[in-house]
Amino acid sequence: MRRPYFLGHSDWSGDQAANFPSSLLNISMEQRPGLPREVTTKQLGISVEELLVILVIEDDQNVQGIVEEALTDGGFGPAIAASGEEAVSLLKGDRSKYRALVTDINLLGRLDGWHVARVAREIDPNFPVVYMSGKDAEDWASKGVPRSIMLAKPFAPVQLVTAVSQLLNIGTPTA
Amino acid sequence: MRRPYFLGHSDWSGDQAANFPSSLLNISMEQRPGLPREVTTKQLGISVEELLVILVIEDDQNVQGIVEEALTDGGFGPAIAASGEEAVSLLKGDRSKYRALVTDINLLGRLDGWHVARVAREIDPNFPVVYMSGKDAEDWASKGVPRSIMLAKPFAPVQLVTAVSQLLNIGTPTA
Amino acid sequence: MRRPYFLGHSDWSGDQAANFPSSLLNISMEQRPGLPREVTTKQLGISVEELLVILVIEDDQNVQGIVEEALTDGGFGPAIAASGEEAVSLLKGDRSKYRALVTDINLLGRLDGWHVARVAREIDPNFPVVYMSGKDAEDWASKGVPRSIMLAKPFAPVQLVTAVSQLLNIGTPTA
Amino acid sequence: MRRPYFLGHSDWSGDQAANFPSSLLNISMEQRPGLPREVTTKQLGISVEELLVILVIEDDQNVQGIVEEALTDGGFGPAIAASGEEAVSLLKGDRSKYRALVTDINLLGRLDGWHVARVAREIDPNFPVVYMSGKDAEDWASKGVPRSIMLAKPFAPVQLVTAVSQLLNIGTPTA
Amino acid sequence: MRRPYFLGHSDWSGDQAANFPSSLLNISMEQRPGLPREVTTKQLGISVEELLVILVIEDDQNVQGIVEEALTDGGFGPAIAASGEEAVSLLKGDRSKYRALVTDINLLGRLDGWHVARVAREIDPNFPVVYMSGKDAEDWASKGVPRSIMLAKPFAPVQLVTAVSQLLNIGTPTA
Amino acid sequence: MRRPYFLGHSDWSGDQAANFPSSLLNISMEQRPGLPREVTTKQLGISVEELLVILVIEDDQNVQGIVEEALTDGGFGPAIAASGEEAVSLLKGDRSKYRALVTDINLLGRLDGWHVARVAREIDPNFPVVYMSGKDAEDWASKGVPRSIMLAKPFAPVQLVTAVSQLLNIGTPTA
């Protein structure tokens, strides 16, 4: 049911995709369940590019699946990055594409989620940030950025979409 | 799947409906998907009149459909008004029927969404207000009412129901 | 579709269940709809015990059904208590099992929802509390605990999961 | 420098004051330091009756003095009640006179500060409440009313006037 | 003790001042009481121009005096405008000079405080706005701008400086 | 008028003070103006040790003077640290002595204010933090800790005490 989504290159041929950096191949965006892609985007009256793309950094396949499903069900377009380095590269490459960051703390590579969030805020001081963590939740008070939200694992999927919504909605205070 | 809903007159015959002002025919309320209407209202243990009716002003058919679906899925009863004038008339006609306003900014007719929201707040100073707009989102700070929420288009459906929920829930601060 | 859930004893034989106090048999937890139980918990990458168990006190069968469905759809594990006395006993018996309280005001037995919430806050000063009430909603300002949320009946299911999510998410202010 | 203030009877003769219930004689309001009383009230362009009278329950003479001075310096008119019973009587006797409650927890008499605050909120659901306590501060989460503020002793005088100001100012969220 | 302050022209000769539009002559800034002007500004380590200038619109001389004194005591530099028209002209003339607006509702001239606040927010969407009013306080919900504060008259001076401080301090939520 | 304050050693002889690490000699606490020290502490009904000690890191003598005066006038006891290293040492040496941190960003030594605040939050996740900065104010969103307040220089003294008060008062939301 889920198909990989190539951001900005939805008409790529298989060959082009084959030459694309493998990490980006991880980026996927789900359709709204049960609807053909065309109907979904037409219904929204917007092109795919206008979908709210949420950058997700999570290497645990199970959690990644839950997060993708929750965001997609809520109407967001999740884009998965495999590491903090990749996420930073994506954020710097196209500042206006991503509308929020949802990140685990312990990531593959050198950068952790705390670091990526700081970079995102250097690019845009109002960038919405949601952390997800089990054992590091208590570090939020010292390592998190202001006006972010920490989801202590385990969390229910609706907590994630509520968190992202609150941070995106103008006029909703967060701490 | 969606059937028109005649507020307070669910047993009207077709003839009565035919004589009803056409603008009100636009008001519709969806059933909960996959359940017959009777089961739904019985399950809730409340009569149809007790459903939380959210007044929606949106003339773009595509966005209107998304908004209706999001509100209905969340358990609200959306009532669509075709213009600001009609919305003001509905709000003044039955102060206790509507529980929140969800409005576009640029409307058919003379009144815009900013104006309708001010009228709603004159009637009830605590009336929940959610604005939806693309290019006018930045005007919220000068033209919006206090404790309202602005959804910048494009937005995900879950942002809308989160916004309405926050404004309705007693004890949830908003700005 | 809904099966009773025996907290922490999912492998009990029928005989053991038969000897269990009847009130606890009321405690149930739904599967995610349309998925076999095993798939659900595997997908979440967590064991059943890690699910966020929300303690619900509501004796109206209709409202109870709505609440269970809303929480389950959101990804929470509702556990129903039949009375305030039972809820207090459960909260005192296992402080870390329950993650939030969702309670009606007028309950079977001597204790009302205001009382149970105070006990929950004595055990854990940060325990999330959501009240649900029709005629008692106005008493929240004098009888509720700080940083709780009152849902005035009738309410939409999404209001409930938004309220629980806000109270659980670290960094989301409530009043 | 401080003179007793007889609420609503500033022109009472000594004889009248002598016949006044002794508890009320405790009620006092300070002048703004360094200014004759007449100048102060004229400057404010309001009559004495319009001053914001804050009901204070505190039997420790030292703390009472600090609280009176802090409120007076901030421009409020403190009225001291000697017990919870007296405070309840004052609140019920003239609902519109008092604009906020500042109360210790452990009081002379049977009623404690938690109880008085609940009575104040039954009279006016929006009544501002500030608690002051040392060892009972941790009970605020279970015994306080929503949207109140707890000042843990010892506290600085400016914390008190900031707390009262936040609760009185329309548009300032509190928890 | 109070001397008129000519914004940006503190070395003007009397002749220049005589030719200055009379309304601007109303603009004054107090020294910190009891200190010669030179000491004050040297202590702050900033030049006069760096003082936080708060634009105040209030034609009642008594209230104006209270507001000036409260702001000055708090460390702000109040600049008084005699009408809404003058305030709009000042705000448009030098966008970065004024840091907050404190305004009465009913003003001399055609513009009221609601209008001036909207203009200030058009110039700067984050501009802090504090309204002061007696009989119009209830209109804040329909006519105020988001994230502003309404001081219902009579108010204590400390409420005013708390309101301005909250709106200026980054990280303090308001509604 | 200001005399140095030796924390916890107010009865030290001059000889002892002479042997004390020089950096600590910088720590001072003002009396309430116009009152002999004894009267002040007696009035408060608390011993000196119970005063709310606010740790201040600010090497600009002018700003330091303003901050000390503002905190002292508000009723707090400011303790000045000359560098980030000294502040960290003080915080680690006596976790319960200091009740809030007020810090400049650019400090003498290797550590900056962002770093000290993170250490304070590692020691106590709820530790109140107020930053003061001119050119670094925009970095708060990426480098600040959650629920802290940034004072953009220049700021008025009342903004500082309001910020500290809000962070100390239980029930006051911050971001």
PDB file of C-alpha atoms in Angstrom, chain B residues 101-171:
ATOM      1  CA  LEU B 101     -16.487  28.990  13.659  1.00  0.00           C
ATOM      2  CA  VAL B 102     -14.120  27.722  10.976  1.00  0.00           C
ATOM      3  CA  THR B 103     -13.774  30.322   8.246  1.00  0.00           C
ATOM      4  CA  ASP B 104     -11.881  31.203   5.118  1.00  0.00           C
ATOM      5  CA  ILE B 105     -10.826  34.859   4.851  1.00  0.00           C
ATOM      6  CA  ASN B 106     -11.904  35.828   1.347  1.00  0.00           C
ATOM      7  CA  LEU B 107     -15.602  35.054   1.022  1.00  0.00           C
ATOM      8  CA  LEU B 108     -18.339  35.532  -1.527  1.00  0.00           C
ATOM      9  CA  GLY B 109     -20.305  38.682  -0.686  1.00  0.00           C
ATOM     10  CA  ARG B 110     -19.241  41.797   1.156  1.00  0.00           C
ATOM     11  CA  LEU B 111     -18.161  40.355   4.501  1.00  0.00           C
ATOM     12  CA  ASP B 112     -14.797  38.632   4.964  1.00  0.00           C
ATOM     13  CA  GLY B 113     -13.822  36.067   7.563  1.00  0.00           C
ATOM     14  CA  TRP B 114     -12.240  38.662   9.849  1.00  0.00           C
ATOM     15  CA  HIS B 115     -15.583  40.453  10.029  1.00  0.00           C
ATOM     16  CA  VAL B 116     -17.653  37.338  10.701  1.00  0.00           C
ATOM     17  CA  ALA B 117     -15.346  36.332  13.539  1.00  0.00           C
ATOM     18  CA  ARG B 118     -15.780  39.718  15.207  1.00  0.00           C
ATOM     19  CA  VAL B 119     -19.553  39.369  15.001  1.00  0.00           C
ATOM     20  CA  ALA B 120     -19.339  35.878  16.497  1.00  0.00           C
ATOM     21  CA  ARG B 121     -17.300  37.250  19.402  1.00  0.00           C
ATOM     22  CA  GLU B 122     -19.751  40.104  19.964  1.00  0.00           C
ATOM     23  CA  ILE B 123     -22.466  37.479  20.412  1.00  0.00           C
ATOM     24  CA  ASP B 124     -20.267  35.228  22.603  1.00  0.00           C
ATOM     25  CA  PRO B 125     -16.880  36.561  23.822  1.00  0.00           C
ATOM     26  CA  ASN B 126     -15.599  32.987  24.239  1.00  0.00           C
ATOM     27  CA  PHE B 127     -16.691  31.708  20.820  1.00  0.00           C
ATOM     28  CA  PRO B 128     -13.961  29.487  19.320  1.00  0.00           C
ATOM     29  CA  VAL B 129     -12.621  30.841  16.025  1.00  0.00           C
ATOM     30  CA  VAL B 130     -10.356  29.091  13.511  1.00  0.00           C
ATOM     31  CA  TYR B 131      -9.260  30.954  10.388  1.00  0.00           C
ATOM     32  CA  MET B 132      -7.984  29.205   7.256  1.00  0.00           C
ATOM     33  CA  SER B 133      -5.977  31.138   4.729  1.00  0.00           C
ATOM     34  CA  GLY B 134      -3.054  31.071   2.407  1.00  0.00           C
ATOM     35  CA  LYS B 135      -1.943  34.545   1.496  1.00  0.00           C
ATOM     36  CA  ASP B 136      -3.736  36.289   4.387  1.00  0.00           C
ATOM     37  CA  ALA B 137      -2.169  34.234   7.177  1.00  0.00           C
ATOM     38  CA  GLU B 138       0.237  37.020   8.029  1.00  0.00           C
ATOM     39  CA  ASP B 139      -2.691  39.375   8.654  1.00  0.00           C
ATOM     40  CA  TRP B 140      -3.820  37.295  11.643  1.00  0.00           C
ATOM     41  CA  ALA B 141      -1.717  39.370  14.029  1.00  0.00           C
ATOM     42  CA  SER B 142      -3.518  42.575  13.029  1.00  0.00           C
ATOM     43  CA  LYS B 143      -6.979  41.396  11.969  1.00  0.00           C
ATOM     44  CA  GLY B 144      -7.646  38.244  13.991  1.00  0.00           C
ATOM     45  CA  VAL B 145      -9.486  38.106  17.294  1.00  0.00           C
ATOM     46  CA  PRO B 146      -7.643  37.145  20.503  1.00  0.00           C
ATOM     47  CA  ARG B 147      -7.426  33.455  21.393  1.00  0.00           C
ATOM     48  CA  SER B 148      -8.137  32.337  17.848  1.00  0.00           C
ATOM     49  CA  ILE B 149      -6.075  30.013  15.667  1.00  0.00           C
ATOM     50  CA  MET B 150      -4.905  30.607  12.090  1.00  0.00           C
ATOM     51  CA  LEU B 151      -4.348  27.615   9.824  1.00  0.00           C
ATOM     52  CA  ALA B 152      -2.020  28.615   7.011  1.00  0.00           C
ATOM     53  CA  LYS B 153      -3.013  26.796   3.803  1.00  0.00           C
ATOM     54  CA  PRO B 154      -2.044  24.228   2.877  1.00  0.00           C
ATOM     55  CA  PHE B 155      -2.733  22.486   6.159  1.00  0.00           C
ATOM     56  CA  ALA B 156      -3.292  18.876   7.125  1.00  0.00           C
ATOM     57  CA  PRO B 157      -6.824  17.877   8.164  1.00  0.00           C
ATOM     58  CA  VAL B 158      -5.626  16.856  11.634  1.00  0.00           C
ATOM     59  CA  GLN B 159      -4.451  20.424  12.239  1.00  0.00           C
ATOM     60  CA  LEU B 160      -8.033  21.582  11.852  1.00  0.00           C
ATOM     61  CA  VAL B 161      -9.556  19.162  14.348  1.00  0.00           C
ATOM     62  CA  THR B 162      -6.713  19.771  16.789  1.00  0.00           C
ATOM     63  CA  ALA B 163      -7.348  23.519  16.555  1.00  0.00           C
ATOM     64  CA  VAL B 164     -11.096  23.169  17.118  1.00  0.00           C
ATOM     65  CA  SER B 165     -10.520  20.732  19.989  1.00  0.00           C
ATOM     66  CA  GLN B 166      -8.057  23.005  21.753  1.00  0.00           C
ATOM     67  CA  LEU B 167     -10.441  25.934  21.554  1.00  0.00           C
ATOM     68  CA  LEU B 168     -13.374  23.890  22.858  1.00  0.00           C
ATOM     69  CA  ASN B 169     -11.546  22.078  25.658  1.00  0.00           C
ATOM     70  CA  ILE B 170     -11.820  23.974  28.952  1.00  0.00           C
ATOM     71  CA  GLY B 171      -8.382  24.398  30.445  1.00  0.00           C
TER      72      GLY B 171
END
